[in-house]
Each structure stands twice: as C-alpha cells, then as structure tokens.
Coordinates of C-alpha atoms in Angstrom, one line a residue:
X1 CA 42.0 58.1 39.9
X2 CA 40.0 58.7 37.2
X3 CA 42.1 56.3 34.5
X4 CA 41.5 53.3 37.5
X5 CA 38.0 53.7 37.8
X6 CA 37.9 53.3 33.8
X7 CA 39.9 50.7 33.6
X8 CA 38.2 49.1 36.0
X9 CA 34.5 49.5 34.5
X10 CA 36.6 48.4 30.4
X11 CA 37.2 45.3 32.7
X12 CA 34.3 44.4 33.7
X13 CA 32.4 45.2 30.8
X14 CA 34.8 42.6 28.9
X15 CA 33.9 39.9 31.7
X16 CA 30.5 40.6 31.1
X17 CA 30.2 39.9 27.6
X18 CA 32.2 37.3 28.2
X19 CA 29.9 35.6 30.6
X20 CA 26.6 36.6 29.4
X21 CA 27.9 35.3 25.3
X22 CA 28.0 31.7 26.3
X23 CA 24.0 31.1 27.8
X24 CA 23.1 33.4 24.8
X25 CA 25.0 31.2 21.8
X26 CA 24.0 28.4 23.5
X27 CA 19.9 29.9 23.5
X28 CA 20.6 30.5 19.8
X29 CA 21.3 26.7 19.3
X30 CA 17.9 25.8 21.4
X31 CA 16.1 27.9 19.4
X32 CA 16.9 27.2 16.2
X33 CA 16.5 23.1 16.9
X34 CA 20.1 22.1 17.7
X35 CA 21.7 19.9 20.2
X36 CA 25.0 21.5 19.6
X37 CA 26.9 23.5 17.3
X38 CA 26.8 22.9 13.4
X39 CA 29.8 21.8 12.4
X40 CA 31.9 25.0 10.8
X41 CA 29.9 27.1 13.4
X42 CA 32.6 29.1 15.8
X43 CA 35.3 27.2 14.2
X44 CA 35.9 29.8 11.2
X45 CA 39.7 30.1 11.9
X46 CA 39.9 26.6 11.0
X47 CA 38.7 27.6 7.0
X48 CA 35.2 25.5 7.5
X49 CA 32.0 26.9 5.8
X50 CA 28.6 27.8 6.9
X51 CA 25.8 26.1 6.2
X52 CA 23.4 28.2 4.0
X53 CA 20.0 27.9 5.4
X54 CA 20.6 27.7 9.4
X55 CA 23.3 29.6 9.4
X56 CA 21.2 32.8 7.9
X57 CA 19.0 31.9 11.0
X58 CA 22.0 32.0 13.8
X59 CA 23.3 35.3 12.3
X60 CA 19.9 36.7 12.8
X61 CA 20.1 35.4 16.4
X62 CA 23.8 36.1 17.0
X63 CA 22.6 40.0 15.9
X64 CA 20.0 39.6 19.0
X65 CA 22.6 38.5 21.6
X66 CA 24.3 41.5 20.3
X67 CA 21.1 43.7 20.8
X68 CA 20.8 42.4 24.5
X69 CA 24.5 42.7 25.4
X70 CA 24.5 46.3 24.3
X71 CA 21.6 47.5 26.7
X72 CA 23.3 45.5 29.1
X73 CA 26.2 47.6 28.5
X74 CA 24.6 50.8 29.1
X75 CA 22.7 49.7 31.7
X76 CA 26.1 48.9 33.7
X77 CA 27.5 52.2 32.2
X78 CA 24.5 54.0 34.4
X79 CA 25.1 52.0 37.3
X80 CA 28.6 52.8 37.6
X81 CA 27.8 56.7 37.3
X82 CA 25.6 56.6 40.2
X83 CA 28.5 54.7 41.8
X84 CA 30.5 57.9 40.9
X85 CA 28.6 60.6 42.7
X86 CA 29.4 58.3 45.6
X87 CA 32.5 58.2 44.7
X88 CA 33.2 61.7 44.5
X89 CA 31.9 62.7 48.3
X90 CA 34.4 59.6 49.7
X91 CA 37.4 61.1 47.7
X92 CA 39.4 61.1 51.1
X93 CA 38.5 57.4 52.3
X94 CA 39.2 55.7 48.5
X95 CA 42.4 57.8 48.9
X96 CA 43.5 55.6 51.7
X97 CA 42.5 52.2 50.1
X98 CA 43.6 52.8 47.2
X99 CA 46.5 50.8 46.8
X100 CA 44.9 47.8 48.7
X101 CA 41.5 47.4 46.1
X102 CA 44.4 47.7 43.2
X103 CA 46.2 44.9 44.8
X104 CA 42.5 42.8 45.1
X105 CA 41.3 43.9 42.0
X106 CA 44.5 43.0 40.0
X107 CA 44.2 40.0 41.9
X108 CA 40.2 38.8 41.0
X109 CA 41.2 39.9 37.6
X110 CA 44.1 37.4 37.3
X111 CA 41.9 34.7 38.9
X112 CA 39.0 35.3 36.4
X113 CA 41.6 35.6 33.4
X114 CA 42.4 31.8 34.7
X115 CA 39.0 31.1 35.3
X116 CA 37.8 32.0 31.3
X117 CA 40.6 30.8 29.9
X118 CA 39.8 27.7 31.4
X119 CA 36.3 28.0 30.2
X120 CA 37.3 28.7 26.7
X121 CA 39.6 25.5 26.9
X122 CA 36.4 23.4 28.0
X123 CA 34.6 24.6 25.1
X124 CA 37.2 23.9 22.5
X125 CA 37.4 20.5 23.3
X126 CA 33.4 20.0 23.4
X127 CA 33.4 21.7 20.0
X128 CA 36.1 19.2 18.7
X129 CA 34.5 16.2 20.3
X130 CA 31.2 17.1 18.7
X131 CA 33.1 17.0 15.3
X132 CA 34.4 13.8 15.8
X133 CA 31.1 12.8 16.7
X134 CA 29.7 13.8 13.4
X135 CA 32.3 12.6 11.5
X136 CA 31.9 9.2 12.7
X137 CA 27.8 9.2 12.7
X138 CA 27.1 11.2 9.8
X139 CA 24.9 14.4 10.0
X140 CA 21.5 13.2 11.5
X141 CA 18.3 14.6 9.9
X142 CA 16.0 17.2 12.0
X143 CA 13.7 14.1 12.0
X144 CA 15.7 11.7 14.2
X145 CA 13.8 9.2 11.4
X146 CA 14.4 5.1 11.9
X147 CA 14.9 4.3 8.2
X148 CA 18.8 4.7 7.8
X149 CA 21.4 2.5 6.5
X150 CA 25.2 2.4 8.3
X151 CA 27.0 3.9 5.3
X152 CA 26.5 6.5 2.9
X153 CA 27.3 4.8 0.5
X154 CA 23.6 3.5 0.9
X155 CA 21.8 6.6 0.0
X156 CA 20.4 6.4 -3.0
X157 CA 17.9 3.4 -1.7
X158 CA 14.3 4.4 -1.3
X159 CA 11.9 3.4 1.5
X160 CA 8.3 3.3 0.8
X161 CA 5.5 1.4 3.2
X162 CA 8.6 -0.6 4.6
X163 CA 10.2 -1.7 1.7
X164 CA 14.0 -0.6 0.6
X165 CA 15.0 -0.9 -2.6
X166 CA 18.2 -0.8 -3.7
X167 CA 18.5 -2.0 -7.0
X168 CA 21.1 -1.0 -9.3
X169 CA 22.7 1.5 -7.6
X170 CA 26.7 -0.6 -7.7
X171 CA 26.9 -2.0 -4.3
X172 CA 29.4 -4.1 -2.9
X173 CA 28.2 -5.5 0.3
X174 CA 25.2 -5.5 2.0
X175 CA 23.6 -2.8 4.3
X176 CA 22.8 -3.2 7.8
X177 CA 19.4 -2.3 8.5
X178 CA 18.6 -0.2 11.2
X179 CA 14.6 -0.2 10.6
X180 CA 13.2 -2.9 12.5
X181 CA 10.0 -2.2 10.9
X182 CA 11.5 -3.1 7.4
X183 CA 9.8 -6.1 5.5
X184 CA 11.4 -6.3 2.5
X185 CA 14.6 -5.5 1.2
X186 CA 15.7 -5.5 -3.0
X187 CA 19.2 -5.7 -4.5
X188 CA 18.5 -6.5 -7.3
X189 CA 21.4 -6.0 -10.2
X190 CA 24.1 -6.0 -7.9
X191 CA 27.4 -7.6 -8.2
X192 CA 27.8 -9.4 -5.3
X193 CA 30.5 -11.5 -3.6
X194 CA 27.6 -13.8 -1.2
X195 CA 28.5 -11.7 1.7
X196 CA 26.0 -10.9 4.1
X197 CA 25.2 -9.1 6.8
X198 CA 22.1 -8.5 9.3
X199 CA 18.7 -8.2 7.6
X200 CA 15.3 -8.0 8.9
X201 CA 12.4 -10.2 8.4
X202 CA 12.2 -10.5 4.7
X203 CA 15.1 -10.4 2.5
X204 CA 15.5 -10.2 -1.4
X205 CA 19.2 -11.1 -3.0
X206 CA 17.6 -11.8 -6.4
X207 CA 19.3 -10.9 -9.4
X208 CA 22.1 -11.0 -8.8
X209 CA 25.6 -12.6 -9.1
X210 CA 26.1 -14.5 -6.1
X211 CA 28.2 -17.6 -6.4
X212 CA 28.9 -18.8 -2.7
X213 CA 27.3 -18.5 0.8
X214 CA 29.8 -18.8 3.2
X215 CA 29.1 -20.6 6.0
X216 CA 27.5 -18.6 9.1
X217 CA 25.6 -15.6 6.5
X218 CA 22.7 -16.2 8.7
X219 CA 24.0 -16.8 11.7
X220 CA 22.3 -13.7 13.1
X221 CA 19.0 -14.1 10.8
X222 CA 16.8 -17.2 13.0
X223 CA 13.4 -15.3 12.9
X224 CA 14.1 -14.9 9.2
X225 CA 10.6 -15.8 7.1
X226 CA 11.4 -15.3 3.7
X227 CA 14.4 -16.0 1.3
X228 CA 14.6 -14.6 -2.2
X229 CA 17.8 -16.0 -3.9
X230 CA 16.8 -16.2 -7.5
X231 CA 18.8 -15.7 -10.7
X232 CA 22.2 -15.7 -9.1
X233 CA 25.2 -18.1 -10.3
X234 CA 24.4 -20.5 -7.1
X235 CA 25.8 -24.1 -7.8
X236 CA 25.4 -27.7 -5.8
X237 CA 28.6 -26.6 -4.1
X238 CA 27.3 -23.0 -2.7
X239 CA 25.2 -25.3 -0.3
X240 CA 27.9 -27.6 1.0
X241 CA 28.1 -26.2 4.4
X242 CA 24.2 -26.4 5.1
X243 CA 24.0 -22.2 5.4
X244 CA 20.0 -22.4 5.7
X245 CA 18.9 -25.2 8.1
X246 CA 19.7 -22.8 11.3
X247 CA 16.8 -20.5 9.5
X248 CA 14.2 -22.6 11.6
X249 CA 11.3 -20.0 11.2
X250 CA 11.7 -19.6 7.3
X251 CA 8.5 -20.1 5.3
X252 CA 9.0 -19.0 2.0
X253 CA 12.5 -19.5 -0.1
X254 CA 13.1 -19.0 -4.0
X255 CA 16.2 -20.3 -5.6
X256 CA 14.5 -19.6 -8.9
X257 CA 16.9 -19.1 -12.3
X258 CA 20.5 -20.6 -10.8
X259 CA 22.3 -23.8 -11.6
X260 CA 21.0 -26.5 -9.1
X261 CA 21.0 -29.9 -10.4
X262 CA 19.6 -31.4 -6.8
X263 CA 17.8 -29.9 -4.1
X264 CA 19.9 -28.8 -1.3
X265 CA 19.3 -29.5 2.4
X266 CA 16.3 -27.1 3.5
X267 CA 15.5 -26.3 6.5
X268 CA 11.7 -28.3 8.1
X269 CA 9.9 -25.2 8.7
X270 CA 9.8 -24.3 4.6
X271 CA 5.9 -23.7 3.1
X272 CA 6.8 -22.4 -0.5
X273 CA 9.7 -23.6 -2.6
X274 CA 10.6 -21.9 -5.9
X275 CA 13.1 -24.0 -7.7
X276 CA 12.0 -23.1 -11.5
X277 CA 14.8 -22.3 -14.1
X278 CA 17.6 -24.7 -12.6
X279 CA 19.1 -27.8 -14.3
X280 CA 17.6 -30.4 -11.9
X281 CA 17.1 -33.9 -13.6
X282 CA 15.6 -36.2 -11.0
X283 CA 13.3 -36.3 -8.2
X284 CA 13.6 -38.9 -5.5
X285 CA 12.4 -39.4 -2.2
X286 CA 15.3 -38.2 -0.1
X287 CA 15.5 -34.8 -2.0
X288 CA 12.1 -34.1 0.2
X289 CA 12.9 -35.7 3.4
X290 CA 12.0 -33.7 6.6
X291 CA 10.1 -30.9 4.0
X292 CA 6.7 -32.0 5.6
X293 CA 5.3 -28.5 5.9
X294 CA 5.4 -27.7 2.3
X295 CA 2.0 -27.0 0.7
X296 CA 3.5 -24.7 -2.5
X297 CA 6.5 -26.5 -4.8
X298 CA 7.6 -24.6 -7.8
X299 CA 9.7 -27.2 -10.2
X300 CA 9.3 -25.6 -13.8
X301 CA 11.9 -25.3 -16.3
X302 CA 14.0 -27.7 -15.4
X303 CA 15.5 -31.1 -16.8
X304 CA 13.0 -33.5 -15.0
X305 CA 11.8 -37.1 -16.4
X306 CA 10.5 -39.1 -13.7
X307 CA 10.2 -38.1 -9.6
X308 CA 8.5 -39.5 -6.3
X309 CA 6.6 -37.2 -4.2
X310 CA 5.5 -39.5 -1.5
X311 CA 7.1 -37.0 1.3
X312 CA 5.4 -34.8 0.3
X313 CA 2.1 -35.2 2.4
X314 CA 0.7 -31.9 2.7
X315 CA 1.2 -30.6 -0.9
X316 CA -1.4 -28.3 -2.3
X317 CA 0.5 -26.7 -5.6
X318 CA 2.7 -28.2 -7.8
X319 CA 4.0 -26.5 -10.8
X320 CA 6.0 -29.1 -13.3
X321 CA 6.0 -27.2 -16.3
X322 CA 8.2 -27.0 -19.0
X323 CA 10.4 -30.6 -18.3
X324 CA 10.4 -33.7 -19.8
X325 CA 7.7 -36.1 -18.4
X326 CA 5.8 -38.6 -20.5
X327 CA 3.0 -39.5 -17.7
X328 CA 2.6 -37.7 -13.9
X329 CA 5.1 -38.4 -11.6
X330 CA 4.2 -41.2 -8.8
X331 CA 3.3 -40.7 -5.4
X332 CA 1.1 -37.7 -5.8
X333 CA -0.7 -36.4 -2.9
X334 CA -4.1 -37.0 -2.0
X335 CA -4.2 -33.6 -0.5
X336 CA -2.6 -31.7 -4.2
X337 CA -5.3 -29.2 -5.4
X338 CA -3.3 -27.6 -8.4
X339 CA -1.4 -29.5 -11.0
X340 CA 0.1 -28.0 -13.6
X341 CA 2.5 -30.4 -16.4
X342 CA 1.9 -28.0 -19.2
X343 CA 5.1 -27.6 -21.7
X344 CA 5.8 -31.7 -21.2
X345 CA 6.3 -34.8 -23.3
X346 CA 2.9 -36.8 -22.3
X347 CA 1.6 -38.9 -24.8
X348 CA -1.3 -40.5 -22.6
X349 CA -3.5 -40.9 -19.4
X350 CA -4.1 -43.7 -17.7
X351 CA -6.5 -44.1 -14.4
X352 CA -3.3 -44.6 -12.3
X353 CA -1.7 -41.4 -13.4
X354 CA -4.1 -39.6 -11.6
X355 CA -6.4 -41.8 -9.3
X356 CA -4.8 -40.7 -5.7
X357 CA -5.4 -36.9 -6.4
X358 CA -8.8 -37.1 -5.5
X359 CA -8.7 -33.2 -4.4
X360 CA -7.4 -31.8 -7.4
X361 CA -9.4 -28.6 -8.9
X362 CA -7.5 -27.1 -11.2
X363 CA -5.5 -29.3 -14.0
X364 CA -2.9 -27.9 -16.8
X365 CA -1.8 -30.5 -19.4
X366 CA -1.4 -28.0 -22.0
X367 CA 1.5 -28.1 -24.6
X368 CA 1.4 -31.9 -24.3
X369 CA 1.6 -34.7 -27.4
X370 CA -2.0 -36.2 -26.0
X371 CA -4.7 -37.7 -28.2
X372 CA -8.2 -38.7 -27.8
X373 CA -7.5 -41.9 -28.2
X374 CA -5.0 -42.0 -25.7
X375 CA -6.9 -40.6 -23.0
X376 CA -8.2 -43.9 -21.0
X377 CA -12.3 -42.9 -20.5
X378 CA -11.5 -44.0 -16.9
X379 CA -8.7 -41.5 -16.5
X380 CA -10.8 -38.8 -14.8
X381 CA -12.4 -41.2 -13.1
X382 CA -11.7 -40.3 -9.5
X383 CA -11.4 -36.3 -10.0
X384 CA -14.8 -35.1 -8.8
X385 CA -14.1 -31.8 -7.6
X386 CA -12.1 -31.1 -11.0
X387 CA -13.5 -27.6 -12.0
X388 CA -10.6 -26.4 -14.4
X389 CA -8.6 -28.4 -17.2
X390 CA -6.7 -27.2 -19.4
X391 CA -6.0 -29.3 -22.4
X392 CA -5.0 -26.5 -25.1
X393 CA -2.0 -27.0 -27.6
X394 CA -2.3 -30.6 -27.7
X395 CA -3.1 -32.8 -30.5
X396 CA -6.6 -33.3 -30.3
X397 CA -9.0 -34.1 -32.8
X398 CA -12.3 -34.2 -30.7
X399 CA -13.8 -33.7 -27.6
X400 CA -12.4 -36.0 -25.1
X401 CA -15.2 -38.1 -23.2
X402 CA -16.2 -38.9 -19.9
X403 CA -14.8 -35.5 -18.4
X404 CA -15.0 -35.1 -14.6
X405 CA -18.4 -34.3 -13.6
X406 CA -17.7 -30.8 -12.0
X407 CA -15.9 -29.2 -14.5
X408 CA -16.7 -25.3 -14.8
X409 CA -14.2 -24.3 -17.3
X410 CA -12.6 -26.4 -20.0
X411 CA -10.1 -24.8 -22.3
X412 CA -9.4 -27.0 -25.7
X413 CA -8.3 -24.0 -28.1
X414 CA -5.6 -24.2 -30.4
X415 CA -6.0 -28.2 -31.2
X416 CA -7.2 -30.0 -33.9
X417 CA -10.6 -30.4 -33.0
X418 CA -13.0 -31.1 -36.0
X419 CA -16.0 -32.3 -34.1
X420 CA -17.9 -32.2 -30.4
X421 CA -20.1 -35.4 -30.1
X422 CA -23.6 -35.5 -29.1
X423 CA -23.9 -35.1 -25.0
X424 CA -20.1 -35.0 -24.5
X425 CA -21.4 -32.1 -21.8
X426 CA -24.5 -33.7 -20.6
X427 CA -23.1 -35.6 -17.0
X428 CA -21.7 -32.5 -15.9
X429 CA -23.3 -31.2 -12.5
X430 CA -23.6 -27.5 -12.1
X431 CA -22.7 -27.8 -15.8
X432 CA -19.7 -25.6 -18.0
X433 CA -19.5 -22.2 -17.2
X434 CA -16.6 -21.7 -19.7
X435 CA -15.7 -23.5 -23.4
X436 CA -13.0 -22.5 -25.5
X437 CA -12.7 -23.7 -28.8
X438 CA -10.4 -21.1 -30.6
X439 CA -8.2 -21.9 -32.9
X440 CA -9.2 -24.9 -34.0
X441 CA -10.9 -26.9 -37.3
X442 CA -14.4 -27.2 -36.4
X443 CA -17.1 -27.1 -39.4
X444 CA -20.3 -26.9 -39.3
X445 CA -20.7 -30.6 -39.8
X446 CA -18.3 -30.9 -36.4
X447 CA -21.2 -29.7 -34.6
X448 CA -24.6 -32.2 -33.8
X449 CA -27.9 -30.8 -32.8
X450 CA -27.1 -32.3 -28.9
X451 CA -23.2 -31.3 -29.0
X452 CA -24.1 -28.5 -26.3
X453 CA -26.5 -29.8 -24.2
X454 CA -25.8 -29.9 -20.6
X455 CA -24.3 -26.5 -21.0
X456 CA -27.9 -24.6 -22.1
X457 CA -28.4 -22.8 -18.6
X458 CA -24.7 -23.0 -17.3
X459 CA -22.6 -21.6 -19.7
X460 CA -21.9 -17.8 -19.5
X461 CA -18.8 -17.9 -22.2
X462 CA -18.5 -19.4 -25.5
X463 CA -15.3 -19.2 -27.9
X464 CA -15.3 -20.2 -31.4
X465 CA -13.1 -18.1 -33.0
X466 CA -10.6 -19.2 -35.4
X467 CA -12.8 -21.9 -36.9
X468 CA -14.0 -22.9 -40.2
X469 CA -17.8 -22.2 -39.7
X470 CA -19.8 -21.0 -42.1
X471 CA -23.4 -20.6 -40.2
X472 CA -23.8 -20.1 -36.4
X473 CA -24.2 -23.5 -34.7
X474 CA -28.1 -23.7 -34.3
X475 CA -27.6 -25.0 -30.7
X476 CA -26.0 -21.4 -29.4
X477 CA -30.1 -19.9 -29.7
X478 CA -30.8 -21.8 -26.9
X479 CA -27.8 -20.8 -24.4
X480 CA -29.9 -19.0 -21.7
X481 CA -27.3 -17.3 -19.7
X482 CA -24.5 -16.0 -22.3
X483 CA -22.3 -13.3 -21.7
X484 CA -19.7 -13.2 -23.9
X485 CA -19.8 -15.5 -28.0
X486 CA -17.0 -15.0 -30.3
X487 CA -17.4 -16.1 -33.8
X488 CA -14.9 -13.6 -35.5
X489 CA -11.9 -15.2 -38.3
X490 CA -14.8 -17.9 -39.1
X491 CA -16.3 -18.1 -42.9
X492 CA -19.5 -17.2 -42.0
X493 CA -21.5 -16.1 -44.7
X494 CA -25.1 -16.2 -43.5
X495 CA -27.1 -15.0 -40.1
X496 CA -30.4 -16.3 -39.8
X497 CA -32.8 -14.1 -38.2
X498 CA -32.7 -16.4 -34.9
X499 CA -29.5 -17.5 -35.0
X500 CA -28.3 -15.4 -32.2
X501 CA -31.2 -14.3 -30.1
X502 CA -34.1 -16.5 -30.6
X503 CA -37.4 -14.7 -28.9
X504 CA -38.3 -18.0 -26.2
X505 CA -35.3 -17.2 -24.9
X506 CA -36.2 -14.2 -22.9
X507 CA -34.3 -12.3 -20.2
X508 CA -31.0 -12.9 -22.3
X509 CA -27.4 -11.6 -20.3
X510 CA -25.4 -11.3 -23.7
X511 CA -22.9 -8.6 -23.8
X512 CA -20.8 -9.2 -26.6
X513 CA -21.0 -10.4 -29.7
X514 CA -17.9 -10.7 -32.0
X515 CA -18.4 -11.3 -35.8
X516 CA -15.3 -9.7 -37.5
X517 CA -13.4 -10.9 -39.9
X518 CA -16.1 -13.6 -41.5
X519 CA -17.8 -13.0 -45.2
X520 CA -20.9 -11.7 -43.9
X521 CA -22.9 -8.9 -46.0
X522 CA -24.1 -6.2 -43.3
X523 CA -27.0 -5.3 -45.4
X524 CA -28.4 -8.3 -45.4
X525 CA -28.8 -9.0 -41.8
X526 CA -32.6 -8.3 -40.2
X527 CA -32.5 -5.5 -37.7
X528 CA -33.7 -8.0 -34.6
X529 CA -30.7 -10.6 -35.4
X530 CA -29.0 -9.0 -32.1
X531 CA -32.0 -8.2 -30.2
X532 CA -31.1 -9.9 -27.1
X533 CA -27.9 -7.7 -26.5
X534 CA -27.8 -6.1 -23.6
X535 CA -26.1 -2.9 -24.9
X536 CA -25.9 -2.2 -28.3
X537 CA -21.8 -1.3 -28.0
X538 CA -21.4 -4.9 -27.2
X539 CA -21.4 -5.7 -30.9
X540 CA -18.6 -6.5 -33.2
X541 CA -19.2 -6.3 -37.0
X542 CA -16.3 -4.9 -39.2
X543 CA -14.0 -5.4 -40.5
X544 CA -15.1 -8.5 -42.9
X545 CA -13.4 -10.7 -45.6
X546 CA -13.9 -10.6 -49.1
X547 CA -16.2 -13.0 -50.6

C-alpha cells in the first residue's frame, strides 16, 4: 500500500513541475523584456548557443523557478502526510477501493500523459515557428527603432538627424527605406547598375556609376522633391524613355558631372537645375519648354557658344561659367538677379547685351578678354540696382566709366590697371562699400587727387596690394569710415606722418592696416602715423624688402 501511495505522490509531483515550469519560463521571458524565446534558448539538443548577456540573466531566473518549485514540492510533500494520518484510521475502507482508484488513477495518468505530450508538441512548433520568424526578419533591437534597412547587407549606413549615408560601403542595389522620416539618402561611391527601388522624399545617387535608368525607377516615387544624379556615366540615351516627367512634385534635380550634350525632357514642376560639368553645346528654345517654374539654372563647364532663354520667364540665377561665349546670351530675363559668365571668351559689351536685365544685382564677368575700350559707356546703362560686379582677370588697363549707380562692391584685381581717373566713383548713390585693386600695375602717378571721391564716407574696404606704389595715395587720409587698407607687396618707401590717419578725421573705424613686404624703414616712422587704429594688433609691419 505503501509503494502505491508513493508512486502516486512521484506522479504528481512530476505533473506539477510539469505544469507550474511553463507560466514560470514564460514569466522569465516577461521579465527579462522578451516576446518569446531567444533563439538557441530550450533548443540546446539542436547544438545552438546562448547568447552571452541575456542568457546570464535567464539562468539567474531559471535558478528562481527552481527555488519556487522546490517549496512547492515540500509543501505538497506536507500535505500528503496529513493525508496519511487519514489514511491510516481508513485502512479497512481504502482496502475495498483499492483496485477501483488504481484503475482511475492509472487512467487520469494516461490521459494527462496525452494531455502533456500534447502540450509539449504545441510548444515545439511555436518555438520553431518563432525561428523561422527570426530568420526571415532579422533579430529586432530592444528598441523596436524606425530607422532600418530590408537587408543586412545595409548595416554599415549611419543615420544622423534623418539623413543615411551609405557611401562607400560596396553596394549593389539600392535599400528600401523603412523610415518615413528620412530626408536624405547618400550613395555615394557605389557601383551601380541604375536600379532603383523605393526612396523617400529626398534622394542622393551622386557619385556614382550609373549608366541607364530603366524605365519605371520612379514609378513608386510621385511626392519625390529632390534628385541628386551627379557625376554618374548618364548619356542622351539614359533619358529616352522620359523616367522623370511622372516626378510631378520634384523641385530640385542635379545632373551635374555626366555626359549630356542636350537637356533631357524635365518634368514642369522643376525650381533648380544643376547641369554643370556635361558636354552640352547649344541652347535653344525648346530645350526649356514647359520649365516655367525654374528660378535657379546651373549651366557651367560645359561646351556653350550661343543660347536663347526666352522660356525662361521666372529666372533668378544663372550660372554660365566656364563655356565659350563672346557676348551674353539673348533673351535674358527681366526678372534674372544673378549673372555669372566668368571663365568665357567675351571681348565686349554692348547696351543690348544687358539692357532687358533691369533686376540684376550681382554681375560676374571675370576671366573674360574685355577692355576698357570695349566696354560701350552705355552698357550699364539700365542696371540700376547693380550692387556687385566682378570684373577681375580681365584685361583692363583703367577704371572702366559710367558704372551703374548703385554699385557697393567692385572687384577689378588681378588686371592691368595703371590708372583710376578723376570722379570715376563720384555718380555712385549710397557710394562703394568695397574696391579691390590687387594685383595690379598702379603707380603713384595712376592715382589723381579726385580718383576717390564719391567713396570718402562709403567705403569700409580698400585693397591695393600687389601694386607698384611707392607713397600712400594722399586721398586714403580722407576715407572716413575704413575698416580694413592693404598696401603690403607695394615699393613703398616713405609714410608721411598723415598719410594714414590724418587728425580732422576723427572717430576713425580702421582695424587693419597691412604694410608688409614694402621697403619701408621702421625707425623712421613717427609714433602717431597709426593713431587712428582701433586696436593696436590690427597692424601689419614686417617682414620688409631690401632697399
């Protein structure tokens, strides 16, 4: 009787632990910040290995289940002596029923030996599905965070402030982004094939090797705002099928640095265009045609000679650096505010070269072939709100005449200038701001007694550098609001007492003062000759040339 009743409690206990392991594992998971079992964990028959960190933490909590399932053994243990004593007084009655609670028990036993191995079946196949499930999703971070690519492959990109970067890092297709707080995306230094997949918002392909876009790339892209495309191997050809006019909400595109010799069909919603650094050689007016939004047009380093920019109505920038043009192109908006031709072939100006561009500001003609001479004294005839011109690396011998009357900032340096004529400045209405001279061939008999007026309580910065002077011009004394002079790699030999800082002109704003590299003896010069400076450090002296 004895070897039943023990049986019977081994039985139970075994059930127990049995139940009561399950709620307790699965507690252990809850705890420790997991929706289900790491993968490895209860699978070590299959040879997997546990993870370092949180598996040190489920073997502490494993050890507690362990803990709890031991008092709950004892306490079943006591129970089942008390049910002993009992036991003992009804010897006769358990006597008679013996043999039918052996037939029930063996029969709940064989029913809950189904019932668990059941159980244990159900589990398995959670366990595997939850593997297969992690094989095909990838281990998720604690952090559930947004900013993940599709493929591992993709790791090594960076996010910062919404920007991914993946330059460099051997890709050969494009990620799909999941962030749909992502605004710009680099690949740079890839070696691509041109396909493509979704983006977001902003993309950048530049740098590249794309060749082709096949048609439909992006299909899935019509809220797309900005394009970056530049220096790939993109031809004529990689725009046959038309693979950006369905972008009808793109604003900004660059196509800068490929091998474009005409301008592909565009899509009407574009504001900036970037098409520097291709091999285009003509502009008509077709190339433009439905591109009335565009106020920014990039056209540098190119092949271009002539062009027509009528379409064009709302332009604001236009950047034709670097081509071939002997005069501005025709048809140049009224509404343009920044011209740059700098790096051209343009010999001369005319009044019709300019006369519709009644807006411009801000002028760049540098690295030209132009001469005084050539320069029409009409030619600036209708650019009153001109405030910046740029006429630098040209081949200038003087100070052109009849400049636009509200010019703040005239750049002239590295010409041939030799002399500024009397009054050249004196029209000019709120008068200079800023003259550079440098690098030039201006003597002392260049400059008159009235070369600067006009420019006496406007002009804050005065370059002369890189001249042939030998005295400081007299007419710089009377300059009332200075802040910066630069005399230095001049032949100066002399400094009058005055001839910086002369004592009528009081509440002087010079700052700096550059004198290098002249033949000036620094004994020689009178303690109050730089008087006026606002802070002594403001003062260049040394080194000097030999006499």
């Amino acid at each position: 009787m004895k070897d039943i009743l023990g049986a019977r409690r081994e039985k139970r206990s075994v059930r127990g632990r049995r139940r009561y392991a399950v709620p307790v594992e699965s507690s252990a998971y809850r705890i420790a910040g997991l929706g289900r079992p790491l993968q490895g964990w209860g699978h070590r028959r299959r040879g997997a290995e546990e993870p370092d960190g949180l598996m040190a933490v489920l073997k502490e909590l494993h050890a507690e289940k362990r803990r709890l399932m031991y008092h709950w053994k004892g306490g079943g243990e006591e129970e089942e002596d008390d049910d002993d004593d009992d036991d003992d007084d009804d010897d006769e009655e358990e006597d008679d029923d013996d043999d039918d609670d052996e037939e029930e028990e063996e029969e709940e036993e064989e029913e809950e030996e189904e019932e668990e191995e059941e159980e244990e079946e159900e589990e398995e196949e959670e366990e595997e599905e939850g593997e297969e499930e992690e094989e095909e999703e990838g281990t998720e971070s604690p952090s559930n965070q947004t900013d993940t690519l599709t493929n591992s492959t993709f790791g090594q990109c960076t996010t910062l402030n919404g920007e991914i970067n993946c330059r460099r890092i051997n890709l050969t297709h494009l990620p799909i982004i999941q962030n749909q707080e992502a605004v710009k995306l680099d690949l740079g230094g890839q070696d691509l094939s041109g396909i493509f997949q979704q983006l977001t918002h902003v993309s950048m392909f530049s740098d590249n090797s794309i060749r082709t876009i096949p048609s439909g790339s992006f299909s899935d892209l019509p809220t797309l705002r900005s394009l970056d495309l530049s220096d790939n191997d993109l031809e004529d050809e990689s725009f046959d099928h038309n693979p950006l006019t369905n972008l009808s909400f793109l604003e900004r595109l660059n196509l800068a640095g490929n091998h474009l010799t005409k301008i592909p069909t565009l899509p009407s919603s574009l504001q900036e265009l970037n098409l520097n650094r291709n091999n285009l050689g003509s502009l008509c007016p077709d190339c433009f045609k439905g591109l009335v939004n565009i106020w920014s047009l990039q056209l540098a380093d190119n092949q271009l000679a002539e062009g027509d920019l009528r379409p064009l109505g709302k332009l604001l920038e236009l950047d034709l650096g670097n081509n071939r043009f002997q005069a501005p192109p025709r048809g140049l908006p009224s509404t343009l505010q920044k011209l740059s031709m700098k790096g051209n072939l343009i010999q001369e100006l005319r009044p019709d070269h300019l006369g519709g561009s009644n807006q411009l500001k801000d002028l760049d003609l540098s690295h030209n072939q132009l001469h005084e001479a050539r320069i029409d004294q009409q030619a600036w005839l209708h650019l009153k709100r001109l405030e910046a011109l740029d006429l630098s690396s040209n081949r200038l011998t003087s100070v052109p005449l009849k400049l636009p009357p509200s010019l703040l900032n005239l750049t002239l340096e590295r010409n041939s200038i030799r002399h500024i004529p009397a009054s050249t400045f004196r029209h000019l209405r709120p008068g200079l701001r800023s003259l550079s001279l440098s690098y030039n061939a201006l003597t002392d008999a260049g400059f008159e007694r009235h070369s600067l007026v006009g420019t006496y309580r406007s002009l804050a910065e005065l370059l002369l550098d890189h001249n042939q002077l030998e005295t400081v011009p007299r007419c710089v004394r009377w300059i009332k609001n200075l802040h910066v002079l630069r005399l230095d790699n001049n032949l100066i030999r002399l400094l009058e007492k005055w001839a910086v800082c002369h004592p009528r002109n009081s509440g002087s704003t010079l700052a700096s003062v550059r004198l290098e590299h002249n033949r000036l003896s620094l004994e020689e010069i009178h303690p109050n000759t730089f008087s006026c400076l606002t802070h002594p450090g403001g003062l260049t002296l040394r080194p000097q040339q030999e006499k």
